[in-house]
Coordinates of C-alpha atoms in Angstrom, one line a residue:
M1 CA 2.2 -15.5 -12.2
R2 CA 1.8 -18.6 -10.2
S3 CA -2.0 -18.7 -9.9
L4 CA -4.1 -20.1 -7.1
K5 CA -5.2 -23.7 -7.6
I6 CA -8.7 -23.7 -6.2
G7 CA -8.8 -27.5 -6.3
V8 CA -5.8 -27.7 -4.1
L9 CA -7.2 -25.2 -1.7
A10 CA -10.5 -27.1 -1.6
A11 CA -8.7 -30.3 -0.9
L12 CA -6.9 -28.7 2.0
I13 CA -10.2 -27.4 3.4
S14 CA -12.0 -30.7 3.0
A15 CA -9.2 -32.6 4.8
T16 CA -9.6 -30.3 7.9
S17 CA -12.4 -30.4 10.4
F18 CA -13.9 -27.1 11.3
S19 CA -15.9 -26.0 14.3
A20 CA -19.4 -24.8 13.6
L21 CA -18.8 -21.9 15.9
A22 CA -18.0 -18.6 14.2
K23 CA -14.4 -17.5 14.4
D24 CA -13.1 -14.0 15.1
F25 CA -10.4 -13.1 12.5
L26 CA -8.3 -9.9 12.5
N27 CA -6.7 -8.4 9.4
V28 CA -4.3 -5.5 10.3
S29 CA -3.9 -3.4 7.3
Y30 CA -3.0 0.1 6.2
D31 CA -5.1 3.2 5.5
P32 CA -6.4 2.9 1.9
T33 CA -7.5 -0.7 2.0
R34 CA -10.7 -0.2 4.1
E35 CA -13.1 -0.5 1.1
L36 CA -11.0 -3.3 -0.5
Y37 CA -11.2 -5.6 2.5
E38 CA -14.8 -4.7 3.4
N39 CA -15.7 -6.1 0.0
Y40 CA -13.2 -8.9 0.1
N41 CA -14.3 -10.1 3.5
K42 CA -17.9 -10.5 2.3
E43 CA -16.8 -12.5 -0.7
F44 CA -14.3 -14.7 1.1
G45 CA -16.7 -15.2 4.1
A46 CA -19.4 -16.5 1.7
Y47 CA -16.9 -18.8 0.0
W48 CA -15.6 -20.1 3.3
K49 CA -19.1 -20.8 4.8
K50 CA -20.2 -22.5 1.6
T51 CA -17.0 -24.7 1.6
T52 CA -16.7 -25.4 5.3
G53 CA -20.0 -24.4 6.9
Q54 CA -18.1 -22.1 9.3
E55 CA -18.8 -18.4 9.7
I56 CA -16.1 -15.8 10.2
N57 CA -16.4 -12.6 12.2
F58 CA -14.1 -10.4 10.3
K59 CA -12.3 -7.5 12.1
Q60 CA -10.3 -4.9 10.4
S61 CA -7.7 -2.5 11.7
H62 CA -6.4 0.4 9.6
G63 CA -3.9 3.1 10.0
G64 CA -0.5 4.3 8.8
S65 CA 1.4 1.1 7.7
G66 CA 4.4 1.8 10.0
K67 CA 2.1 2.4 13.0
Q68 CA 0.2 -0.7 12.2
A69 CA 3.4 -2.8 12.2
R70 CA 4.4 -1.3 15.5
S71 CA 0.9 -2.2 16.9
V72 CA 1.4 -5.8 16.0
I73 CA 4.9 -5.8 17.5
D74 CA 3.4 -4.4 20.7
G75 CA 0.8 -7.1 20.9
L76 CA -2.1 -6.4 18.6
D77 CA -3.4 -9.9 17.9
A78 CA -3.4 -9.9 14.1
D79 CA -4.1 -13.2 12.2
V80 CA -2.8 -11.6 9.0
V81 CA -1.2 -8.4 8.0
T82 CA -1.8 -6.7 4.7
L83 CA 0.6 -3.7 4.8
A84 CA 1.9 -1.0 2.5
L85 CA 5.5 -2.3 2.1
A86 CA 7.7 -5.2 2.9
A87 CA 9.8 -3.2 5.3
D88 CA 6.9 -3.0 7.8
I89 CA 6.4 -6.8 7.8
D90 CA 10.1 -7.3 8.0
A91 CA 10.0 -5.1 11.1
I92 CA 7.5 -7.5 12.7
A93 CA 9.6 -10.5 11.8
E94 CA 12.8 -8.9 13.1
N95 CA 11.3 -7.7 16.4
T96 CA 9.1 -10.7 17.3
N97 CA 8.9 -14.5 16.7
L98 CA 5.4 -14.1 15.2
L99 CA 6.3 -15.0 11.6
P100 CA 9.4 -16.2 9.8
K101 CA 11.9 -13.9 8.2
D102 CA 11.3 -15.5 4.8
W103 CA 7.6 -14.7 4.9
Q104 CA 7.8 -13.3 1.4
K105 CA 8.3 -16.8 0.0
K106 CA 5.0 -18.1 1.3
F107 CA 2.8 -16.7 -1.5
P108 CA 3.2 -15.8 -5.2
N109 CA 4.9 -12.6 -6.4
N110 CA 6.9 -12.2 -3.2
S111 CA 3.5 -12.2 -1.3
T112 CA 2.1 -9.2 -3.2
P113 CA -1.3 -10.2 -4.7
Y114 CA -1.9 -6.7 -6.2
T115 CA 0.1 -3.6 -7.0
S116 CA -0.4 0.1 -7.1
T117 CA 1.6 3.2 -8.0
I118 CA 1.7 6.9 -7.1
V119 CA -0.2 9.6 -9.0
F120 CA -1.3 13.2 -8.4
L121 CA -4.9 14.2 -7.4
V122 CA -5.6 17.8 -8.3
H123 CA -8.7 20.0 -8.3
K124 CA -11.0 19.9 -11.4
G125 CA -9.4 21.9 -14.2
N126 CA -6.0 21.6 -12.7
P127 CA -5.7 25.3 -11.9
K128 CA -2.0 25.1 -11.1
G129 CA -1.2 23.3 -14.4
I130 CA 0.5 20.3 -12.7
K131 CA 1.7 17.8 -15.3
D132 CA 4.7 16.1 -13.8
W133 CA 6.9 15.9 -10.7
G134 CA 8.9 19.0 -11.7
D135 CA 5.8 21.2 -11.4
L136 CA 5.4 20.3 -7.7
V137 CA 8.3 22.5 -6.6
K138 CA 7.0 25.7 -8.0
P139 CA 6.7 28.2 -5.2
D140 CA 2.9 28.6 -5.4
V141 CA 2.1 24.9 -5.2
G142 CA 0.8 23.4 -2.0
I143 CA 1.4 19.7 -1.6
I144 CA -0.4 17.2 0.7
T145 CA 1.4 13.9 1.5
P146 CA 1.6 11.8 4.6
N147 CA 4.6 11.5 6.9
P148 CA 7.2 8.8 5.8
K149 CA 7.9 8.1 9.4
T150 CA 4.4 6.6 10.0
S151 CA 3.0 5.9 6.5
G152 CA 4.0 3.4 3.9
G153 CA 2.3 5.3 1.2
A154 CA 4.3 8.3 2.1
R155 CA 7.5 6.4 1.6
W156 CA 6.4 5.3 -1.8
N157 CA 5.6 9.0 -2.6
Y158 CA 9.1 10.0 -1.4
L159 CA 10.9 7.4 -3.5
A160 CA 8.9 8.0 -6.6
A161 CA 9.8 11.7 -6.4
W162 CA 13.5 10.8 -5.8
A163 CA 13.5 8.4 -8.8
W164 CA 12.0 11.0 -11.1
A165 CA 14.6 13.5 -10.2
K166 CA 17.5 11.0 -10.5
H167 CA 16.2 10.1 -14.0
Q168 CA 16.4 13.6 -15.3
P169 CA 19.4 14.7 -17.5
G170 CA 22.4 15.0 -15.2
G171 CA 20.5 13.5 -12.3
N172 CA 22.2 12.0 -9.3
D173 CA 21.5 11.4 -5.6
A174 CA 22.5 14.9 -4.5
K175 CA 20.2 16.5 -7.0
A176 CA 17.4 14.1 -6.1
Q177 CA 17.8 14.9 -2.4
E178 CA 17.5 18.6 -3.1
F179 CA 14.5 18.0 -5.3
V180 CA 12.8 16.0 -2.6
R181 CA 13.7 18.7 0.0
K182 CA 11.7 21.2 -2.2
I183 CA 8.8 18.8 -2.3
Y184 CA 8.6 18.8 1.5
K185 CA 9.2 22.5 1.6
N186 CA 6.0 22.9 -0.3
T187 CA 4.1 20.4 1.8
K188 CA 1.3 22.0 3.8
V189 CA 0.3 19.0 6.0
L190 CA 2.0 15.8 7.0
D191 CA -0.7 13.4 8.1
S192 CA 0.1 10.2 9.8
G193 CA -1.4 8.0 7.1
A194 CA -2.6 8.1 3.5
R195 CA -6.3 8.2 4.3
G196 CA -5.8 11.1 6.6
A197 CA -4.0 12.9 3.8
T198 CA -6.8 12.2 1.4
T199 CA -9.3 13.7 3.9
T200 CA -7.1 16.8 4.4
F201 CA -7.1 17.4 0.6
A202 CA -10.5 16.2 -0.5
E203 CA -12.7 17.1 2.4
R204 CA -10.9 19.9 4.2
G205 CA -9.8 21.5 0.9
I206 CA -6.2 22.1 1.8
G207 CA -3.5 22.1 -0.9
D208 CA -3.3 22.1 -4.6
V209 CA -2.2 18.5 -5.2
L210 CA -2.3 15.3 -3.2
L211 CA 0.4 12.7 -3.7
A212 CA -1.7 9.6 -3.7
W213 CA -1.9 5.9 -4.0
E214 CA -3.6 5.3 -7.4
N215 CA -6.5 3.6 -5.7
E216 CA -7.0 6.5 -3.3
A217 CA -7.2 9.0 -6.1
H218 CA -9.8 6.9 -8.0
L219 CA -11.9 6.5 -4.8
A220 CA -11.8 10.3 -4.2
I221 CA -13.1 10.9 -7.8
R222 CA -15.8 8.2 -7.3
E223 CA -17.0 9.6 -4.0
Q224 CA -16.9 13.3 -5.1
P225 CA -17.6 13.3 -8.8
G226 CA -16.7 16.4 -10.7
K227 CA -14.4 17.9 -8.1
F228 CA -11.0 16.3 -8.9
E229 CA -8.9 14.8 -11.7
I230 CA -6.0 12.4 -11.7
I231 CA -2.6 13.4 -13.2
T232 CA -0.4 10.5 -14.2
P233 CA 3.3 11.5 -14.0
S234 CA 5.8 10.5 -16.7
L235 CA 7.5 8.2 -14.2
S236 CA 6.4 6.6 -10.9
I237 CA 7.2 3.6 -8.8
L238 CA 5.8 0.1 -8.7
A239 CA 4.2 -0.1 -5.3
E240 CA 3.9 -3.6 -4.0
P241 CA 1.8 -3.9 -0.8
P242 CA 2.6 -7.4 0.7
V243 CA 0.6 -9.8 2.8
A244 CA 1.6 -12.3 5.4
I245 CA 0.2 -14.7 8.0
V246 CA 1.1 -13.7 11.6
E247 CA 1.7 -17.4 12.2
K248 CA 2.0 -17.5 16.0
N249 CA -1.2 -15.5 16.5
A250 CA -3.2 -17.4 13.9
Q251 CA -2.1 -20.8 15.3
K252 CA -2.8 -19.7 18.8
D253 CA -6.3 -18.6 17.8
G254 CA -7.0 -21.7 15.8
N255 CA -7.1 -19.6 12.6
L256 CA -4.1 -20.9 10.7
N257 CA -6.1 -22.6 8.0
I258 CA -8.4 -19.7 7.6
A259 CA -5.4 -17.4 7.3
K260 CA -3.8 -19.5 4.6
A261 CA -7.0 -19.7 2.6
Y262 CA -7.8 -16.0 3.2
L263 CA -4.5 -14.9 1.6
N264 CA -4.5 -17.5 -1.1
Y265 CA -8.0 -16.4 -2.2
L266 CA -6.6 -13.0 -3.0
Y267 CA -4.9 -14.6 -6.0
S268 CA -8.0 -16.2 -7.3
P269 CA -10.0 -14.6 -10.2
A270 CA -12.6 -13.5 -7.6
G271 CA -10.1 -12.0 -5.3
Q272 CA -8.3 -10.3 -8.2
T273 CA -11.5 -8.8 -9.5
I274 CA -12.3 -7.3 -6.1
A275 CA -8.8 -5.8 -6.0
A276 CA -9.3 -4.3 -9.5
S277 CA -12.8 -3.0 -8.7
N278 CA -11.2 -1.2 -5.7
F279 CA -8.6 0.3 -8.1
Y280 CA -5.6 -1.9 -7.2
R281 CA -3.8 -3.3 -10.2
P282 CA -4.4 -7.1 -10.3
R283 CA -1.6 -9.6 -10.9
N284 CA -3.9 -11.7 -13.0
A285 CA -3.4 -10.7 -16.7
A286 CA -6.9 -11.6 -17.7
V287 CA -8.5 -9.6 -14.9
L288 CA -6.1 -6.6 -15.6
A289 CA -7.2 -6.7 -19.3
K290 CA -10.8 -6.1 -18.3
Y291 CA -9.7 -2.9 -16.5
K292 CA -7.3 -1.5 -19.1
S293 CA -9.4 1.7 -19.3
V294 CA -8.8 2.3 -15.6
F295 CA -5.1 1.6 -15.3
K296 CA -3.1 3.9 -17.5
P297 CA 0.3 2.5 -18.6
L298 CA 3.3 4.5 -17.3
K299 CA 7.0 4.0 -16.7
L300 CA 7.5 2.4 -13.4
V301 CA 10.8 1.9 -11.5
T302 CA 11.1 -0.8 -8.8
I303 CA 12.4 -0.6 -5.3
D304 CA 15.0 -3.4 -5.8
K305 CA 16.5 -2.1 -9.1
E306 CA 16.3 1.6 -8.3
F307 CA 17.2 1.6 -4.6
G308 CA 18.6 -1.8 -3.6
G309 CA 15.6 -3.1 -1.7
W310 CA 13.7 -2.0 1.4
T311 CA 16.3 -3.0 3.9
K312 CA 18.8 -0.6 2.4
V313 CA 16.1 2.1 1.8
Q314 CA 14.7 2.0 5.3
K315 CA 18.1 2.4 6.9
Q316 CA 19.4 5.1 4.5
H317 CA 16.3 7.2 4.2
F318 CA 13.8 6.7 7.0
D319 CA 15.5 5.5 10.1
N320 CA 16.4 8.2 12.7
G321 CA 19.1 10.5 11.3
G322 CA 18.5 9.3 7.8
V323 CA 18.0 11.4 4.7
F324 CA 14.4 12.3 5.4
D325 CA 15.4 13.6 8.8
Q326 CA 18.2 15.6 7.2
I327 CA 15.6 17.0 4.7
V328 CA 13.3 18.1 7.5
K329 CA 16.2 19.7 9.4
A330 CA 17.4 21.6 6.3
N331 CA 13.8 22.9 5.6
S332 CA 13.5 24.2 9.2
T333 CA 16.6 26.3 8.7
K334 CA 15.8 27.7 5.3

């Protein structure tokens, strides 16, 4: 990967004058990154103050990724967005003049400093014997997953299930759609975001399996030890949560240099270590190697190769009248 050059960043900072007054700075993010950015903001804030003498008052906004994008479009004054999928930042670029349409070219790895994937969280002992995607459509299995209309994580869940079905012997799009229909037929609650779905499963005790971001599953185990276990399916999807500067807002607020440094620092060894310690897969190979016992290897498909990219996927599957709406309609009549 193209790593952050701290020296270059330091030179940029030293060439810029900074007010001694503390600056308000808003990161609009999606549900499962609360802990990640609470930790990261402390680290980056200390680095920034040491480097520039300036304090930052960090503000965080979290919710379903699609809803968060809509909030920025509707006027939420984000300096940066750190959302669940590229389609949501594309929507901001397409519906406003807040950031350029080529925003993914601004940072390494298509502006995705860390990755994740989709796993299953089940109750300790795995009473329903869930081992892979095919087990989820058994009639006695209750599934918890968020709503793809509002949650980026839910869209990754949906696509991972679709890809698994299509990769089975004789698999095709028609069979994949029928398989995903059965997934939603077994779904007990469609929360608006990934964190809400985790709460429904882990705290309210509803359902037999949670389709979860890998980091959410690990957090649930850390917070409630002995209650759950993670099942890693035979195939999942490479989830790439991207980041972007909301340039018009950051410039207006005098935060453009902070925003650039804030997102660049995610690629530094310190930023990558914070991502890994919060159960996101770091891009930095050396940091990833230190966490090899946490992140199990598995076969991962990509959104581009498997589905033709987010623009195509969003229109085909998640826009009004798309495949997901068709699935919901079919389940309501069966």
